[in-house]
PDB file of C-alpha atoms and ligand atoms in Angstrom:
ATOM      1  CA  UNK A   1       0.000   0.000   0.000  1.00 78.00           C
ATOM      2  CA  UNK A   2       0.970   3.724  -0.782  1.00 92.00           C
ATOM      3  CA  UNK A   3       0.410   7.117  -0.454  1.00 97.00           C
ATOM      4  CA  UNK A   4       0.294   9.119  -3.624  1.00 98.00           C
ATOM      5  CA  UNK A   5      -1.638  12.413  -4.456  1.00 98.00           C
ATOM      6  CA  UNK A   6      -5.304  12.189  -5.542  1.00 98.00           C
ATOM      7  CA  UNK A   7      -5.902  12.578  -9.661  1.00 98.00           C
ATOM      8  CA  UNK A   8      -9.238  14.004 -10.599  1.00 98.00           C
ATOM      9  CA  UNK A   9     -10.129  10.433 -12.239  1.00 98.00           C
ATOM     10  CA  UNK A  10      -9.957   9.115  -8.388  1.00 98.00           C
ATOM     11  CA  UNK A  11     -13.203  11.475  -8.050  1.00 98.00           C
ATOM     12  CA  UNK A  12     -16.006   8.876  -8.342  1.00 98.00           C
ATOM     13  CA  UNK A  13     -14.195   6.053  -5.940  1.00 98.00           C
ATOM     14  CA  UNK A  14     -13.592   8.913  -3.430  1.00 98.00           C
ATOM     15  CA  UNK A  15     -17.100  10.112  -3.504  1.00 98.00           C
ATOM     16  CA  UNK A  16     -18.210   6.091  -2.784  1.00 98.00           C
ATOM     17  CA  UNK A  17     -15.986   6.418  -0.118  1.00 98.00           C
ATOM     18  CA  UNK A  18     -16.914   8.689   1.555  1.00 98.00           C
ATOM     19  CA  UNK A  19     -20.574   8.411   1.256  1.00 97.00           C
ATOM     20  CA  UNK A  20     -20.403   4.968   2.830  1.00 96.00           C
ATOM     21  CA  UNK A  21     -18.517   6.473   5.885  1.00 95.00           C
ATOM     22  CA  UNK A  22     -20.826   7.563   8.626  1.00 90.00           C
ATOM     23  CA  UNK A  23     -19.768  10.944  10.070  1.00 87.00           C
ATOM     24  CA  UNK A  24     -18.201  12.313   6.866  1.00 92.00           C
ATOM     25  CA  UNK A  25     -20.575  15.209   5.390  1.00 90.00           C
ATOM     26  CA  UNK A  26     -20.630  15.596   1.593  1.00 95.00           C
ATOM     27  CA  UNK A  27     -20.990  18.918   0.412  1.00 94.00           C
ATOM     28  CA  UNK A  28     -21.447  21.162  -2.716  1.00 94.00           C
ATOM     29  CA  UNK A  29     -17.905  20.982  -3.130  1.00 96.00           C
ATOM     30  CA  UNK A  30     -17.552  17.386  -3.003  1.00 98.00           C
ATOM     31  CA  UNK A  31     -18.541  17.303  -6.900  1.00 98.00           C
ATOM     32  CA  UNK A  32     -16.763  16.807  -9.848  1.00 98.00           C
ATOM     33  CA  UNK A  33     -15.811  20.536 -10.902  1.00 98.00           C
ATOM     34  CA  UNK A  34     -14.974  21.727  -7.492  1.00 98.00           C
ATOM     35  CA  UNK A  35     -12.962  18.650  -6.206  1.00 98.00           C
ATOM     36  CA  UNK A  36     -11.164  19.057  -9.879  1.00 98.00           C
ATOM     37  CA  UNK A  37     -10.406  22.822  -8.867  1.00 98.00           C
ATOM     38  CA  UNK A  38      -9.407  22.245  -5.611  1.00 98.00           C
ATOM     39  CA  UNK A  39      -6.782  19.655  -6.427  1.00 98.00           C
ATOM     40  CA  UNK A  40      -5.731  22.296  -9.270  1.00 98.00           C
ATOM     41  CA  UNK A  41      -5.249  25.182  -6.586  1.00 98.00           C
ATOM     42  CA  UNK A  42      -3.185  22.658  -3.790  1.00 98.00           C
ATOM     43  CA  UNK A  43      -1.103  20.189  -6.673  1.00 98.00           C
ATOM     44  CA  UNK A  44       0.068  17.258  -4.897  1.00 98.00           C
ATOM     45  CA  UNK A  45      -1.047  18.053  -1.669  1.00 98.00           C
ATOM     46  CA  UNK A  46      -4.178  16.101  -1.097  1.00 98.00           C
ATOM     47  CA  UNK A  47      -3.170  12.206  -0.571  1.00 99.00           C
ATOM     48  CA  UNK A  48      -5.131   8.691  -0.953  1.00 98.00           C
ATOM     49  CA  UNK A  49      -4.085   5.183   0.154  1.00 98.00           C
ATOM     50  CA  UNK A  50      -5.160   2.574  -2.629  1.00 96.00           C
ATOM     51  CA  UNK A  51      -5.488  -1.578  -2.296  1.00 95.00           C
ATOM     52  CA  UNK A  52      -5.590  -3.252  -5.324  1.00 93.00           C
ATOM     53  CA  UNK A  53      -6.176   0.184  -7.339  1.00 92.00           C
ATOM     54  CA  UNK A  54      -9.561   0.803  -4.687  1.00 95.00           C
ATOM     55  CA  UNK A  55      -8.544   3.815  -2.845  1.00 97.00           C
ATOM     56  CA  UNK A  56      -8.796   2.469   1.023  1.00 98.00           C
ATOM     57  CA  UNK A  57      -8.265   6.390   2.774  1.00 98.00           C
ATOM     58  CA  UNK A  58      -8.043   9.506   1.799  1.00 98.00           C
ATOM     59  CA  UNK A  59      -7.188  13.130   3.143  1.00 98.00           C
ATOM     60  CA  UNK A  60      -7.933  16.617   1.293  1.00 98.00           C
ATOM     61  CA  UNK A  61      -5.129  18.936   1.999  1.00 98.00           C
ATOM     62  CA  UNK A  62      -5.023  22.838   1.483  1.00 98.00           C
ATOM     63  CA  UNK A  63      -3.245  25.670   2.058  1.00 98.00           C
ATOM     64  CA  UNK A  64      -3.581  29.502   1.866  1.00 98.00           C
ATOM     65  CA  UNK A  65       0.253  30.552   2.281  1.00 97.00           C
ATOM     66  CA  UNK A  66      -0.020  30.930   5.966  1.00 98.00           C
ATOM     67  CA  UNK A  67      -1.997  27.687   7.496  1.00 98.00           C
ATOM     68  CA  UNK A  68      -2.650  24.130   6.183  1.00 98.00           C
ATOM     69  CA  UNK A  69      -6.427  22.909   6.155  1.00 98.00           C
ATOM     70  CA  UNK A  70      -7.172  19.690   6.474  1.00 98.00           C
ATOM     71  CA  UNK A  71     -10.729  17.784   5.694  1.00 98.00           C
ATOM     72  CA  UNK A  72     -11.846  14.241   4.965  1.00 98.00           C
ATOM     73  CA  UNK A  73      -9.426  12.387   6.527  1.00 98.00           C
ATOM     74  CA  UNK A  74     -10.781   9.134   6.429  1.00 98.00           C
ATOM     75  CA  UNK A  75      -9.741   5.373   6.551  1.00 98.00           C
ATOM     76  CA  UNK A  76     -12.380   2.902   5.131  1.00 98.00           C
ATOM     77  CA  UNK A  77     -14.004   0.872   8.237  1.00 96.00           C
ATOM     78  CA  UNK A  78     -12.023  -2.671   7.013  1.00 97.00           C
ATOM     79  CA  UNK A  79      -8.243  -0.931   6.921  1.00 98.00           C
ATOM     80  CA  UNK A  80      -8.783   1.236  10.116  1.00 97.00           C
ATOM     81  CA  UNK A  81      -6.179   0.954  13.073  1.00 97.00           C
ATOM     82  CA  UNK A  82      -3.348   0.200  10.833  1.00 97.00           C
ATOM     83  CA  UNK A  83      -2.057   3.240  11.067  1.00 97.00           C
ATOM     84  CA  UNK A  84      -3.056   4.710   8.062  1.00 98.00           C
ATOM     85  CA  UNK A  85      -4.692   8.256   9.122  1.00 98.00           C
ATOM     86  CA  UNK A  86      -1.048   8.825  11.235  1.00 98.00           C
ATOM     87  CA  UNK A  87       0.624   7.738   7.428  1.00 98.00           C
ATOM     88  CA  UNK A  88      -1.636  10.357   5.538  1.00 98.00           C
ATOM     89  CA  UNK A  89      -1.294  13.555   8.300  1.00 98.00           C
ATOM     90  CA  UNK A  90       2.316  12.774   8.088  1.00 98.00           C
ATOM     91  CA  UNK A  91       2.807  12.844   4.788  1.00 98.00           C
ATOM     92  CA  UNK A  92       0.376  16.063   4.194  1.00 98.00           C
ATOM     93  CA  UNK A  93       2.166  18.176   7.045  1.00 98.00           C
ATOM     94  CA  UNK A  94       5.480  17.304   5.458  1.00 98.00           C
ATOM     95  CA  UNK A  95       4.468  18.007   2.258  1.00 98.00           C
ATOM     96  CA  UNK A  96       3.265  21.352   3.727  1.00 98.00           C
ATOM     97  CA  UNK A  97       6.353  22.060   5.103  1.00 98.00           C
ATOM     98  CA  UNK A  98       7.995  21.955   2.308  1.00 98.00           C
ATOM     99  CA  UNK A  99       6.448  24.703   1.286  1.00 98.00           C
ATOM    100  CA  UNK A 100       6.859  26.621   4.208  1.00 98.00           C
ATOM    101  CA  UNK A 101       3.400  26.312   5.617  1.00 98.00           C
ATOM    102  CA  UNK A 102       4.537  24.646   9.149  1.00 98.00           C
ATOM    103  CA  UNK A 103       0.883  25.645  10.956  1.00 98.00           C
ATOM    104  CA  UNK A 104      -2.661  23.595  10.272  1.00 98.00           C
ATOM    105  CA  UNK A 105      -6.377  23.331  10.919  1.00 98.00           C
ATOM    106  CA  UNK A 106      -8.597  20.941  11.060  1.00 98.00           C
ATOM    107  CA  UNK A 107     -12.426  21.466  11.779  1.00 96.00           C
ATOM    108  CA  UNK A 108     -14.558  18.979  13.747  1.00 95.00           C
ATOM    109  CA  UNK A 109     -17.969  18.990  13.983  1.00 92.00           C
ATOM    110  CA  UNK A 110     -18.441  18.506  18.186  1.00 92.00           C
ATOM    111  CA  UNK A 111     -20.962  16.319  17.923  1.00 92.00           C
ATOM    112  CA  UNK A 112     -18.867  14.006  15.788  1.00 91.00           C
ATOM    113  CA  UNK A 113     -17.470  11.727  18.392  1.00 93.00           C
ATOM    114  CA  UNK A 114     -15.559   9.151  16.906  1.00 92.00           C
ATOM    115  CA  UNK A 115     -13.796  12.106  14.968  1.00 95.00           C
ATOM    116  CA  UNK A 116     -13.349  14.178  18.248  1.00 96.00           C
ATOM    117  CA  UNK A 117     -11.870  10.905  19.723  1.00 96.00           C
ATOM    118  CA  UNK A 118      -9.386  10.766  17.205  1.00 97.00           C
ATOM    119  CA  UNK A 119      -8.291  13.714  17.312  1.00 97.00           C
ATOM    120  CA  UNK A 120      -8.136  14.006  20.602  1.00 97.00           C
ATOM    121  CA  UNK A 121      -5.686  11.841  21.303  1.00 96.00           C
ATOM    122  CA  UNK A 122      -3.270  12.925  18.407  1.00 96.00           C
ATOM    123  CA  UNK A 123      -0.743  14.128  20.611  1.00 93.00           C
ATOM    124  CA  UNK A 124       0.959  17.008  18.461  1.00 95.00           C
ATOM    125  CA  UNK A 125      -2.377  18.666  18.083  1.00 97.00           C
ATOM    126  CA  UNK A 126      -4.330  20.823  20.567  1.00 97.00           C
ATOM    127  CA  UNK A 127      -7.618  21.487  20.808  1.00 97.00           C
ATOM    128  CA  UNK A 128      -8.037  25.073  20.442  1.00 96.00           C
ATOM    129  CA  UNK A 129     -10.775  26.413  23.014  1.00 94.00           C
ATOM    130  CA  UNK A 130      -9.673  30.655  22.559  1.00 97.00           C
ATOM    131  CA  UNK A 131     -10.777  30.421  18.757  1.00 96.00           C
ATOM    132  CA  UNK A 132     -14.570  30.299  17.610  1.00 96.00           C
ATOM    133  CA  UNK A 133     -15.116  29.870  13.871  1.00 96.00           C
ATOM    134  CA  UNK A 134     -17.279  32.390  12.230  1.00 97.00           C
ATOM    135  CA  UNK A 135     -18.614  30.840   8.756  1.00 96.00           C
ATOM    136  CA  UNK A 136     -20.573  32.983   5.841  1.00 97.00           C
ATOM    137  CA  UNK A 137     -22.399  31.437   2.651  1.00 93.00           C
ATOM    138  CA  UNK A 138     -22.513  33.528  -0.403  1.00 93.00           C
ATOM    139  CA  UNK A 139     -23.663  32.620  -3.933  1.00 90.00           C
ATOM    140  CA  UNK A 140     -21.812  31.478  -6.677  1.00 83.00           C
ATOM    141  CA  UNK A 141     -21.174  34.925  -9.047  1.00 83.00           C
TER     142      UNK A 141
HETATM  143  C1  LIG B   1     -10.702   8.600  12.432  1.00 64.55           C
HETATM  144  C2  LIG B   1     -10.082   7.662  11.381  1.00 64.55           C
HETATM  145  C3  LIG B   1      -9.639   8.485  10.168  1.00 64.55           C
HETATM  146  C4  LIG B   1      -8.867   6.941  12.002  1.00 64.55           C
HETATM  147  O1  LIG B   1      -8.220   6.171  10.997  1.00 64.55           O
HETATM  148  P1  LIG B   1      -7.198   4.981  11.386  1.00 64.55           P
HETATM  149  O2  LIG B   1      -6.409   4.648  10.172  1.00 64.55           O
HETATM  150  O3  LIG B   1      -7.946   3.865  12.023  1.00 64.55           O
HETATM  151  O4  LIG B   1      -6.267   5.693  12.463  1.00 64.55           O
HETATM  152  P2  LIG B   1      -4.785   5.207  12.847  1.00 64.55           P
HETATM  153  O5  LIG B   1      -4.722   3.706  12.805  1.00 64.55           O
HETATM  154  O6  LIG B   1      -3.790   5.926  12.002  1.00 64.55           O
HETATM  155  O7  LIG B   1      -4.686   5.689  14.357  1.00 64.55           O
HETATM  156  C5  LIG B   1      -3.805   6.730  14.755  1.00 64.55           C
HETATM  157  C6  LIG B   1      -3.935   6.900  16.256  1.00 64.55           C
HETATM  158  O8  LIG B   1      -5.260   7.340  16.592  1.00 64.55           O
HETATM  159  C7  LIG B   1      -5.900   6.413  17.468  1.00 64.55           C
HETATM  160  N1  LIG B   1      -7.299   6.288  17.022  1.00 64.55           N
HETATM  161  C8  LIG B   1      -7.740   5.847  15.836  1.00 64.55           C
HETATM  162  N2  LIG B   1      -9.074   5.920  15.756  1.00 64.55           N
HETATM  163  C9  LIG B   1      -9.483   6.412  16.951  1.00 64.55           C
HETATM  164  C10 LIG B   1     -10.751   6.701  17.503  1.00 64.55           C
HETATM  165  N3  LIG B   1     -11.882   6.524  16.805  1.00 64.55           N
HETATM  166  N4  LIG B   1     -10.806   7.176  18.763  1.00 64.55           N
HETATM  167  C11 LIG B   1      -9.680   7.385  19.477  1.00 64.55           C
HETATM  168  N5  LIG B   1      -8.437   7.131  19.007  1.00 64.55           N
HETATM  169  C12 LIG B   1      -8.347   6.643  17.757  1.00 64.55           C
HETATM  170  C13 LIG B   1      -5.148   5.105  17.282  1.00 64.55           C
HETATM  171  O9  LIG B   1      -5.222   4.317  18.429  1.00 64.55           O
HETATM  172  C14 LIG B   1      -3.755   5.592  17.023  1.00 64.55           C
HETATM  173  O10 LIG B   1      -3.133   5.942  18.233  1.00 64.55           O
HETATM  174  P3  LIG B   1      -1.565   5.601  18.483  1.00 64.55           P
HETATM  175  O11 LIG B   1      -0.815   6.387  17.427  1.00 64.55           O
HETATM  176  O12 LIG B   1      -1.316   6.084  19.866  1.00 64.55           O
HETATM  177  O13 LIG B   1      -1.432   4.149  18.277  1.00 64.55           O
HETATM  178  C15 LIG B   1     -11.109   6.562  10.940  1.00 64.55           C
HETATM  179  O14 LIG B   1     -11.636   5.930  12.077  1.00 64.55           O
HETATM  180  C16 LIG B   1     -12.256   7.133  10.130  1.00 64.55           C
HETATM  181  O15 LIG B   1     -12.170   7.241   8.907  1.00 64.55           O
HETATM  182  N6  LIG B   1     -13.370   7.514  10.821  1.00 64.55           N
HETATM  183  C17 LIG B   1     -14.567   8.034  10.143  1.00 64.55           C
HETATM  184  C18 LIG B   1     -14.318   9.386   9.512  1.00 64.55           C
HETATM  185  C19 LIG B   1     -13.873  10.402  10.517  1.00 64.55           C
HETATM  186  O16 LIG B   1     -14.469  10.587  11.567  1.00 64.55           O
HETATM  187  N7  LIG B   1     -12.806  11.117  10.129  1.00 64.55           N
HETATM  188  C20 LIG B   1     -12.305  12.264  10.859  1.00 64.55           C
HETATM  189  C21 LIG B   1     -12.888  13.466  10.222  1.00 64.55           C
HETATM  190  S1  LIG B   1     -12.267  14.943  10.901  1.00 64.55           S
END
């Protein structure tokens, strides 16, 4: 098993994935043209783990020149506790780092709780409690 950066083409088996994972929350920007332009604005940066060509885990990774920002980590149920979420944040902070951006996020919905469990005991993270997330919605121009 490897890591290697998501393609657009991995689209449709990453969308399976992640619908079939409980707790993961598609969005508007879970479809084609935005995943496509997402991966175009952060090359390389987002990673997938694949068995037999089926990608197994996946992690979208941005950046905005400052801070990383990390969403859909996930590992599908059969492959978890191997070790491969530690594999895929390793590889995406030192990929960011090698572009200088040496600070990430990661937003977690509270009532999540096998996510908040997880990341919870990650022991280079802390849980920020002095920061409160403000979020807008505007429409597409
Ligand atoms: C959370 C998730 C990504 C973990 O994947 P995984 O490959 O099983 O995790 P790893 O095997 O790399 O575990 C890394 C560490 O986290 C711990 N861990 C893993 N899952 C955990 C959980 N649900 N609760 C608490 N600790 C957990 C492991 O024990 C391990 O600790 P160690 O390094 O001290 O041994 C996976 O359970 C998943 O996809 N869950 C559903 C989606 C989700 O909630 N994703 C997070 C979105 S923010």
């Amino acid at each position: 098993m490897q890591i290697r950066a998501i393609v657009p083409d991995d689209h449709a088996a990453l969308f399976a994935l992640w619908r079939r994972t409980p707790g993961i929350q598609l969005r508007a920007e879970d479809e084609f043209a935005p995943f496509c332009r997402y991966l175009a604005r952060n090359p390389q940066l987002s990673l997938l783990v694949e068995a037999e060509h089926v990608p197994i885990a996946s992690l979208l990774v941005g950046h905005d020149g400052r801070r990383g920002y990390l969403q859909h980590l996930v590992v599908d149920t059969p492959w978890r506790g191997r070790g491969l979420a530690s594999a895929l944040l390793d590889e995406a902070l030192a990929r960011l780092a090698a572009l200088g951006v040496c600070k990430s996020h990661v937003f977690v919905l509270r009532d999540a709780a096998e996510a908040m469990a997880f990341w919870q005991v990650q022991g280079d993270w802390g849980e920020r409690e002095d920061i409160a997330v403000f979020s807008i919605r505007s429409e597409p121009a």
